[in-house]
Tab-separated table of C-alpha atoms in Angstrom:
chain	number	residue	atom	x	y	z
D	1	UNK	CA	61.862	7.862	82.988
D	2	UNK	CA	61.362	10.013	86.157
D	3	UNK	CA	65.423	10.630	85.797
D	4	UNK	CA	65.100	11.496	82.171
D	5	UNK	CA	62.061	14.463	82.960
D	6	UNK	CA	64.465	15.716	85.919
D	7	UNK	CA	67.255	16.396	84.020
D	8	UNK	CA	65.466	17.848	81.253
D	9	UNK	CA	63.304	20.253	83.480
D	10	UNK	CA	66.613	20.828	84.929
D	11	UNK	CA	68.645	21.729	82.185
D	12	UNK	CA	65.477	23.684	81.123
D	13	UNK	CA	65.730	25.917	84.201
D	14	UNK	CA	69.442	26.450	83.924
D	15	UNK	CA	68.796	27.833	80.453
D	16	UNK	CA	65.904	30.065	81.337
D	17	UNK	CA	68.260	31.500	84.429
D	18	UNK	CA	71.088	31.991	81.831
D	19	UNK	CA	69.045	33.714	79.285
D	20	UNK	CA	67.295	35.918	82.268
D	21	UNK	CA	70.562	37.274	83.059
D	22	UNK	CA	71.748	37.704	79.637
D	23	UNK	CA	68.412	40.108	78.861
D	24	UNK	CA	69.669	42.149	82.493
D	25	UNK	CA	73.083	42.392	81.365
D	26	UNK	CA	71.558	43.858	78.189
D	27	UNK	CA	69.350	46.284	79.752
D	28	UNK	CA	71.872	47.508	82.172
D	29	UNK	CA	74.359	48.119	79.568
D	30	UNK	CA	71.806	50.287	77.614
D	31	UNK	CA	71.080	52.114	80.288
D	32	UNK	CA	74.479	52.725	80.983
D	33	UNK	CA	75.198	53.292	77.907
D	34	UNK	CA	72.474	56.097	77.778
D	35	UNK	CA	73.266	57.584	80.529
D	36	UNK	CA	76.944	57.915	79.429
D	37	UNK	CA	75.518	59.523	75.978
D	38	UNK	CA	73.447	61.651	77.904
D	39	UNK	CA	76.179	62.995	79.784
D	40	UNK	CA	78.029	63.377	77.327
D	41	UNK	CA	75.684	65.665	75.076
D	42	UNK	CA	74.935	67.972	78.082
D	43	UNK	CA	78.408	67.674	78.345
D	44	UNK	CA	78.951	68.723	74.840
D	45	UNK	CA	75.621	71.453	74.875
D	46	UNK	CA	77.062	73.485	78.470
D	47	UNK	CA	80.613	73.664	76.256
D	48	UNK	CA	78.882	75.108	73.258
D	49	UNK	CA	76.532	77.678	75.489
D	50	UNK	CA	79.033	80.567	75.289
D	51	UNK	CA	78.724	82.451	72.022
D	52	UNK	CA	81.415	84.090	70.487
D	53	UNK	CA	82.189	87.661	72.074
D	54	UNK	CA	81.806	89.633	68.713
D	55	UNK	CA	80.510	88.780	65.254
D	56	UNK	CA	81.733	92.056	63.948
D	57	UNK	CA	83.519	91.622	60.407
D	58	UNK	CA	83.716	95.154	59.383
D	59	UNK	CA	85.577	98.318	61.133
D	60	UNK	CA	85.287	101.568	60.293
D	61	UNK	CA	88.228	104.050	61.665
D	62	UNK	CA	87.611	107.851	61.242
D	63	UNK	CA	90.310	109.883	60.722
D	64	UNK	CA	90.467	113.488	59.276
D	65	UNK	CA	91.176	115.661	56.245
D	66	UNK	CA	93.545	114.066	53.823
D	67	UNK	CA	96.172	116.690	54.446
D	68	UNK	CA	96.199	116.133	58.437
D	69	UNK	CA	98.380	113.774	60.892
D	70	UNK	CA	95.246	111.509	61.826
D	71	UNK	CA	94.779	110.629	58.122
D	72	UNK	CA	98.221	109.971	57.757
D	73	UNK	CA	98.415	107.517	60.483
D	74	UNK	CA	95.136	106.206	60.367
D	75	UNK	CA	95.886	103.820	56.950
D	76	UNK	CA	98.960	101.912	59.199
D	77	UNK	CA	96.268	101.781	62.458
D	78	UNK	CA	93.775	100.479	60.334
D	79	UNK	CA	96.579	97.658	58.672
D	80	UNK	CA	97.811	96.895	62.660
D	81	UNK	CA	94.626	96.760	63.854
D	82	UNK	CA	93.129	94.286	60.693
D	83	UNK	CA	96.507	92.156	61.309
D	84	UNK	CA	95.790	91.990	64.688
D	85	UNK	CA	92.500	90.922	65.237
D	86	UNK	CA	91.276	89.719	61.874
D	87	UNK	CA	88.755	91.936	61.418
D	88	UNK	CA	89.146	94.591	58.477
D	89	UNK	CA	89.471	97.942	59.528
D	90	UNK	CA	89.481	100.663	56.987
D	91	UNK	CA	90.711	104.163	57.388
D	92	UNK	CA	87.967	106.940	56.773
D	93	UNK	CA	88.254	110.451	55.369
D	94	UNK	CA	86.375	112.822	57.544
D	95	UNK	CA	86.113	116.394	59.095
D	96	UNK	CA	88.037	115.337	62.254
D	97	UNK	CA	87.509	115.325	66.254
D	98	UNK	CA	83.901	116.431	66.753
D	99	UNK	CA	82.739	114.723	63.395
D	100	UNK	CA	84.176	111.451	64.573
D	101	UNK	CA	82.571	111.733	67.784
D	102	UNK	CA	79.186	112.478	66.395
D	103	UNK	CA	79.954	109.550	63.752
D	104	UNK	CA	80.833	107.133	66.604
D	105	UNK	CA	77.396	107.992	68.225
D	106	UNK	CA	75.017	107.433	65.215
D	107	UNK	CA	76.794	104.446	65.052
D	108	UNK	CA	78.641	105.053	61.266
D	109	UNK	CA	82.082	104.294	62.968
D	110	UNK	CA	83.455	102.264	64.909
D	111	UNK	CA	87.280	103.807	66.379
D	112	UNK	CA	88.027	107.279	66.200
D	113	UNK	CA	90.788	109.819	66.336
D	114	UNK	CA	89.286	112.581	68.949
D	115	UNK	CA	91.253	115.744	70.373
D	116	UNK	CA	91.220	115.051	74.396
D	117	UNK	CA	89.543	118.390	74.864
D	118	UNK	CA	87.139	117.313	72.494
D	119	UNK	CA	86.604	113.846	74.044
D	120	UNK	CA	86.115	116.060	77.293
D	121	UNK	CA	83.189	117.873	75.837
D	122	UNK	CA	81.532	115.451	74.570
D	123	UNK	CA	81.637	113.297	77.386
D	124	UNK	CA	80.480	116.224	79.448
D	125	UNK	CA	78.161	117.698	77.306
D	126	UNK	CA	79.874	120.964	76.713
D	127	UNK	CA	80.995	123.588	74.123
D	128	UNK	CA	79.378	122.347	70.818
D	129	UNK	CA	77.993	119.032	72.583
D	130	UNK	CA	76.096	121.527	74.922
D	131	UNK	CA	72.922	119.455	75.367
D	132	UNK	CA	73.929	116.220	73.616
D	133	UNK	CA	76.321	114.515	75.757
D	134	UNK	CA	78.054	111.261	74.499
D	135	UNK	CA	78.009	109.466	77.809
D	136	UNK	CA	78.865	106.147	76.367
D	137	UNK	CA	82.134	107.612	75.210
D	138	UNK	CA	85.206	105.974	76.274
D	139	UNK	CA	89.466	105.680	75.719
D	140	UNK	CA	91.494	103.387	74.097
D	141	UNK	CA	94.452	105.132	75.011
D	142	UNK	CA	96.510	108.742	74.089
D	143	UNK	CA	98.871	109.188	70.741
D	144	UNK	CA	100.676	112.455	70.753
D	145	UNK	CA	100.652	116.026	70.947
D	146	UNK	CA	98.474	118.282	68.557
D	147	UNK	CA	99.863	120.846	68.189
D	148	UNK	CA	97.624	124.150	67.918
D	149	UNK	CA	100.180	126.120	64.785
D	150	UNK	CA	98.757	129.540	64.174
D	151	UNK	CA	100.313	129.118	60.100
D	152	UNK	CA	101.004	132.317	58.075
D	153	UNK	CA	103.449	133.181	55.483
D	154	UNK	CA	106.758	135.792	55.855
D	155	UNK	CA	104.907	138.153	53.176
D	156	UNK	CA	101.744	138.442	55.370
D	157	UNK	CA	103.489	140.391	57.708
D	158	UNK	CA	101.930	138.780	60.829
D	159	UNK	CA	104.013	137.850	63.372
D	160	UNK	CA	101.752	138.049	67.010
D	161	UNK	CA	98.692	137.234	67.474
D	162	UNK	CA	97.454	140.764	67.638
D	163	UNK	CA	98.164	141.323	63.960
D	164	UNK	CA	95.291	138.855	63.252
D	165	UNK	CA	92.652	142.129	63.638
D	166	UNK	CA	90.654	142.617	60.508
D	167	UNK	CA	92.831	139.769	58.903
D	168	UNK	CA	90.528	136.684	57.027
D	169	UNK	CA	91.874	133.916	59.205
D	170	UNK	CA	90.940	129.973	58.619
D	171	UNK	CA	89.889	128.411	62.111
D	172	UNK	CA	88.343	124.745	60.648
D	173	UNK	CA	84.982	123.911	60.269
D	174	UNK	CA	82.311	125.621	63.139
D	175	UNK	CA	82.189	122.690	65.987
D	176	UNK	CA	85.295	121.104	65.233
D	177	UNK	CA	88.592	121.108	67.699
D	178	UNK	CA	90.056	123.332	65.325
D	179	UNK	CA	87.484	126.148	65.627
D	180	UNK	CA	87.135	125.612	69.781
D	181	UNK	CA	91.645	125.609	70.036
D	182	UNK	CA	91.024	129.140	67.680
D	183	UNK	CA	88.518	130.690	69.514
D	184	UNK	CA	90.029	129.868	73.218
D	185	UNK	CA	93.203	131.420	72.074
D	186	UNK	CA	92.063	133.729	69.995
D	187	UNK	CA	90.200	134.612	73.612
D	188	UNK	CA	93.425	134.909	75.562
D	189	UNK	CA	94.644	137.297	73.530
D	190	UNK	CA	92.041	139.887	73.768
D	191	UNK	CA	90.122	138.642	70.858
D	192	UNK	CA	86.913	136.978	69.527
D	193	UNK	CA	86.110	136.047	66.272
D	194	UNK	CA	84.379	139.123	65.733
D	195	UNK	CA	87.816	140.812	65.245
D	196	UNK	CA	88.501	138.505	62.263
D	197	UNK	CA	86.908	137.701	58.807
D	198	UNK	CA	86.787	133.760	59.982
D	199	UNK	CA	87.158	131.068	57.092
D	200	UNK	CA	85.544	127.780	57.668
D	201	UNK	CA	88.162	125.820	55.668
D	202	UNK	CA	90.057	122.518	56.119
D	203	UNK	CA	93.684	122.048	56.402
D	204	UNK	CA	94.809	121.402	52.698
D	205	UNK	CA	91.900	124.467	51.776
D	206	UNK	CA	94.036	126.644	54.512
D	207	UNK	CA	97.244	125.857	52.966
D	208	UNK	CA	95.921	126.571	49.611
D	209	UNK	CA	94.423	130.289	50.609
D	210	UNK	CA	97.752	131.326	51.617
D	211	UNK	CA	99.433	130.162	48.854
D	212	UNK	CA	97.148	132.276	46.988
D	213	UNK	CA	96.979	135.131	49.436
D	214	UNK	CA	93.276	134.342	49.321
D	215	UNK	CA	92.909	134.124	53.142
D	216	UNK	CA	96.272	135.408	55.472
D	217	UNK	CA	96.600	132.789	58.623
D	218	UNK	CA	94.912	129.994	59.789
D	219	UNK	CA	94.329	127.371	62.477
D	220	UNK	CA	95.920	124.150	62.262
D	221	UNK	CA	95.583	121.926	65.305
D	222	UNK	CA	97.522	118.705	64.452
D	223	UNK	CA	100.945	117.130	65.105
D	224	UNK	CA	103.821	118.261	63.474
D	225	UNK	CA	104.837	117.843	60.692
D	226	UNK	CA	101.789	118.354	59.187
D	227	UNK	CA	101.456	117.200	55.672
D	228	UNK	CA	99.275	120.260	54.427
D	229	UNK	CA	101.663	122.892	55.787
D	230	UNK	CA	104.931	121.071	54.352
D	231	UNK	CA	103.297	121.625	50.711
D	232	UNK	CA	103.066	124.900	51.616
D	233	UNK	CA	106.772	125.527	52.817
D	234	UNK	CA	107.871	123.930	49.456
D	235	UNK	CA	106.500	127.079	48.022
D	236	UNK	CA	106.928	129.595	50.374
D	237	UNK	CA	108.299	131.011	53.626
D	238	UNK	CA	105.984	129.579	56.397
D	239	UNK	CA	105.572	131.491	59.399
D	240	UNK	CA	104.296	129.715	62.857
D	241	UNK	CA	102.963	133.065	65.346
D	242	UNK	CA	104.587	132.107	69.039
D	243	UNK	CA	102.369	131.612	72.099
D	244	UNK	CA	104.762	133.472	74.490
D	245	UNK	CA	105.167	132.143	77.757
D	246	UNK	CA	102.299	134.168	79.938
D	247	UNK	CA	99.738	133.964	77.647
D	248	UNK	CA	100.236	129.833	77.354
D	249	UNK	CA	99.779	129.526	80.983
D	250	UNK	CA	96.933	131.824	81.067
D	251	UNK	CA	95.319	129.474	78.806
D	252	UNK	CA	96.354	126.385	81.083
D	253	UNK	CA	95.078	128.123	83.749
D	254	UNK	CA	91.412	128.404	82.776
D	255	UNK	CA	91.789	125.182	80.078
D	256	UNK	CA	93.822	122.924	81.846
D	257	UNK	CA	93.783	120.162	79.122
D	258	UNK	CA	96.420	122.075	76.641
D	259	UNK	CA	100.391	121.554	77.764
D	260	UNK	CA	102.957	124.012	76.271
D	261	UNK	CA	104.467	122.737	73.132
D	262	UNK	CA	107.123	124.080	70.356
D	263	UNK	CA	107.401	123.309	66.936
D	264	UNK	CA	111.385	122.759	66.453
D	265	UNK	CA	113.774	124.624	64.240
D	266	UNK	CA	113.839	123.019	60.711
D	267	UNK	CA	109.983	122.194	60.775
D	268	UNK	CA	108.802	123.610	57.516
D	269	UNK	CA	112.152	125.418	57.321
D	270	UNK	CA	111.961	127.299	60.766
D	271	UNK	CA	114.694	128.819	61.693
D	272	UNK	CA	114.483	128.734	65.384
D	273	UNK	CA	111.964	126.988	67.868
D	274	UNK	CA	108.378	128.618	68.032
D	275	UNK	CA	106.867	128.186	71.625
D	276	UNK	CA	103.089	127.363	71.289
D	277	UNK	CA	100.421	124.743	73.270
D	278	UNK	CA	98.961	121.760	71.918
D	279	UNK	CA	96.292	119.026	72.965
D	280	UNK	CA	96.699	115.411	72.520
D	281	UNK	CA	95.389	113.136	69.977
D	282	UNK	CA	93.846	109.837	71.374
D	283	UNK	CA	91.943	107.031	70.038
D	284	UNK	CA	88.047	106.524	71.264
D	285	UNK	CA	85.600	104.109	70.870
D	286	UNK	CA	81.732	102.962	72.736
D	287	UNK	CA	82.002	101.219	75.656
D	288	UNK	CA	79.266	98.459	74.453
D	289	UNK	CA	82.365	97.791	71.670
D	290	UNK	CA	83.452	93.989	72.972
D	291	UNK	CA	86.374	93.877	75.393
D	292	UNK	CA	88.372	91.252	73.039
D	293	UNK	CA	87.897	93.931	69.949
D	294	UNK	CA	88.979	96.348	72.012
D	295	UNK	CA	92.192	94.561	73.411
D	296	UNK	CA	93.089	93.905	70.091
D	297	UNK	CA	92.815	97.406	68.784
D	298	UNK	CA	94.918	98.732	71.767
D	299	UNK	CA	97.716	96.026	71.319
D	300	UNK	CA	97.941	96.681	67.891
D	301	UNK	CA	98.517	100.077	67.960
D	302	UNK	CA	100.472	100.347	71.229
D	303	UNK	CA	102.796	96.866	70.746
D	304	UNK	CA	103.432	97.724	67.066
D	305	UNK	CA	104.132	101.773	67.676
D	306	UNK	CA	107.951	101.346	67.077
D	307	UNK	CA	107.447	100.016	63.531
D	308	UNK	CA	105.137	103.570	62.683
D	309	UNK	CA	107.151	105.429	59.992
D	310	UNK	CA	105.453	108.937	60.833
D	311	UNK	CA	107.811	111.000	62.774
D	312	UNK	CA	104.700	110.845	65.319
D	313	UNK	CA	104.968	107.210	65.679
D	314	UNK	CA	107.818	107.985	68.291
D	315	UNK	CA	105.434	109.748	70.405
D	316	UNK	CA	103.082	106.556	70.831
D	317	UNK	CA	103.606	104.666	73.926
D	318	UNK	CA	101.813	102.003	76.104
D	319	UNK	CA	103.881	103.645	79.585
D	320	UNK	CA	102.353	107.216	78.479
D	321	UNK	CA	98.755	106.390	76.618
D	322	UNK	CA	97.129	107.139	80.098
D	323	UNK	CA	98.331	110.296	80.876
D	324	UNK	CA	95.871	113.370	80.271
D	325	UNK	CA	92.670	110.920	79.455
D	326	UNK	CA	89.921	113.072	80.600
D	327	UNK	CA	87.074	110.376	79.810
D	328	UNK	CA	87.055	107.062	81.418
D	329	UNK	CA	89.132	104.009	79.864
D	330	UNK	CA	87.910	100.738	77.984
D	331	UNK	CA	87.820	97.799	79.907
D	332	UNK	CA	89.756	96.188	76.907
D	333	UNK	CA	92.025	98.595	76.924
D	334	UNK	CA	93.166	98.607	80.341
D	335	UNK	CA	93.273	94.828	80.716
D	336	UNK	CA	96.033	95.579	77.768
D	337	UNK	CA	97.520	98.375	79.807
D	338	UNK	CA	97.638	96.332	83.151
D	339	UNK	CA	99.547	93.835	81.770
D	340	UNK	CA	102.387	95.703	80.264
């Protein structure tokens, strides 16, 4: 009987000690187990911490009059630059350089064609930004020459820069790059506006005035060949006045962002080369635009340049896009620049 109770009790014990370590093995896989899980959501949070760099969906390129080189080649930057980074960028009409830079500062655009001497002002709060500085203005990178193309016809009878006196003479819209390249030359030629009848007009308004003897030169800063004044050479006998040789470094001299230029024979049925200066179109943005958008605008434009049908497109080069940048650089940009 005593044998019976001692084996019971002791089988009774064995089972207790067997189900005691059962319940620990249970606990210390739990906890295991939530430890692991536990790890593995902070794991899984710390990945998902980093937002995405930009939300934007939309962007807005500003270009110029319809008639002009930036509006010309801003519908293919606006295709690159959707292809490229997926965002859709549409090509705006607009009234050019200082319009753009103004429209990039209220915040209604978001890449811009801007003259470099325009960018300059802006950036330093001069000429017509006198007092409103853009100091958030930065580069994506140069394009190509404007070209600053005094335009008059053979039956005008101008032919120097002098015979602009008394003469009703189009020189863009008051502020733009237009009206500052027409007033700096007109300058270093002994003249000021107040020896002309000025005409606030826009390139394909310009073109259109001396087709109808309406108004008898005008300003066109843009590269050539410019739309506006081929229409006009389909009609008539264009006439581009020289910038002789002393008087375009005089003006280098004392504005040393313009480089001497010449708008070849055969350009709107030239017959020679016509010496003259230009600027240089370039592409701007805000530096608070994010450094991936940015990247992706600039390799767009710059890796797709040979595929640009304008005659400008040959112009556009990533070995070149630095050179005569008065304002500081993206950070997007130049990452794209350092690597090529």
């Amino acid at each position: 009987m005593k044998l019976k109770k001692f084996m019971f009790l002791s089988v009774l014990s064995l089972l207790l000690l067997m189900a005691l370590g059962a319940c620990s093995g249970d606990e210390e896989t739990t906890e295991t187990a939530g430890t692991t899980e536990e790890a593995t959501t902070e794991g899984a949070a710390e990945e998902n911490t980093e937002e995405p760099t930009s939300d934007i969906k939309f962007l807005s390129l500003v270009t110029g009059g319809t008639q002009g080189t930036y509006y010309a080649l801003g519908g293919t930057f606006a295709d690159l630059i959707t292809d490229e980074t997926g965002i859709k960028t549409t090509a705006e009409v607009s009234q050019a350089s200082a319009a753009n830079v103004n429209a990039l500062k209220e915040g209604n655009a978001e890449i811009a064609f801007v003259q470099t001497d325009i960018a300059y002002y802006a950036k330093n709060g001069q000429m017509m930004f006198e007092g409103a500085a853009v100091e958030d203005l930065v580069a994506i990178g140069g394009l190509y020459p404007e070209t600053v193309q005094l335009v008059t016809t053979a039956k005008s009878g101008i032919t120097s820069y002098e015979d602009l006196k008394g003469k009703k003479v189009s020189v863009g819209a008051p502020g733009s790059g237009t009206f500052a390249n027409a007033e700096q030359l007109l300058e270093i030629h002994g003249l000021t506006m107040d020896d002309i009848e000025p005409q606030n007009l826009d390139f394909g308004e310009s073109t259109d005035g001396l087709t109808t003897g309406q108004i008898d030169a005008a300003f066109i800063t843009a590269g050539y060949p410019t739309a506006a004044v081929e229409a006009l050479g389909a009609t008539t006998d264009v006439v581009i006045v020289p910038v002789e040789a002393a008087k375009a470094e005089e003006l280098i001299a004392k504005y040393p962002y313009y480089a001497i230029d010449t708008v070849p024979s055969g350009t709107y049925g030239l017959e020679s080369d016509v010496p003259t200066v230009s600027v240089l179109a370039m592409i701007a943005v805000k530096a608070d635009l994010p450094e991936d958008v940015a990247y992706g605008i600039t390799k767009a434009i710059y890796d797709n340049a040979g595929s640009i049908s304008h005659a400008k497109g040959a112009f556009i080069k990533a070995e070149t896009a630095l050179d005569g940048i008065g304002i500081d650089v993206h950070p997007g940009a130049q990452k794209y620049f350092d690597e090529q």
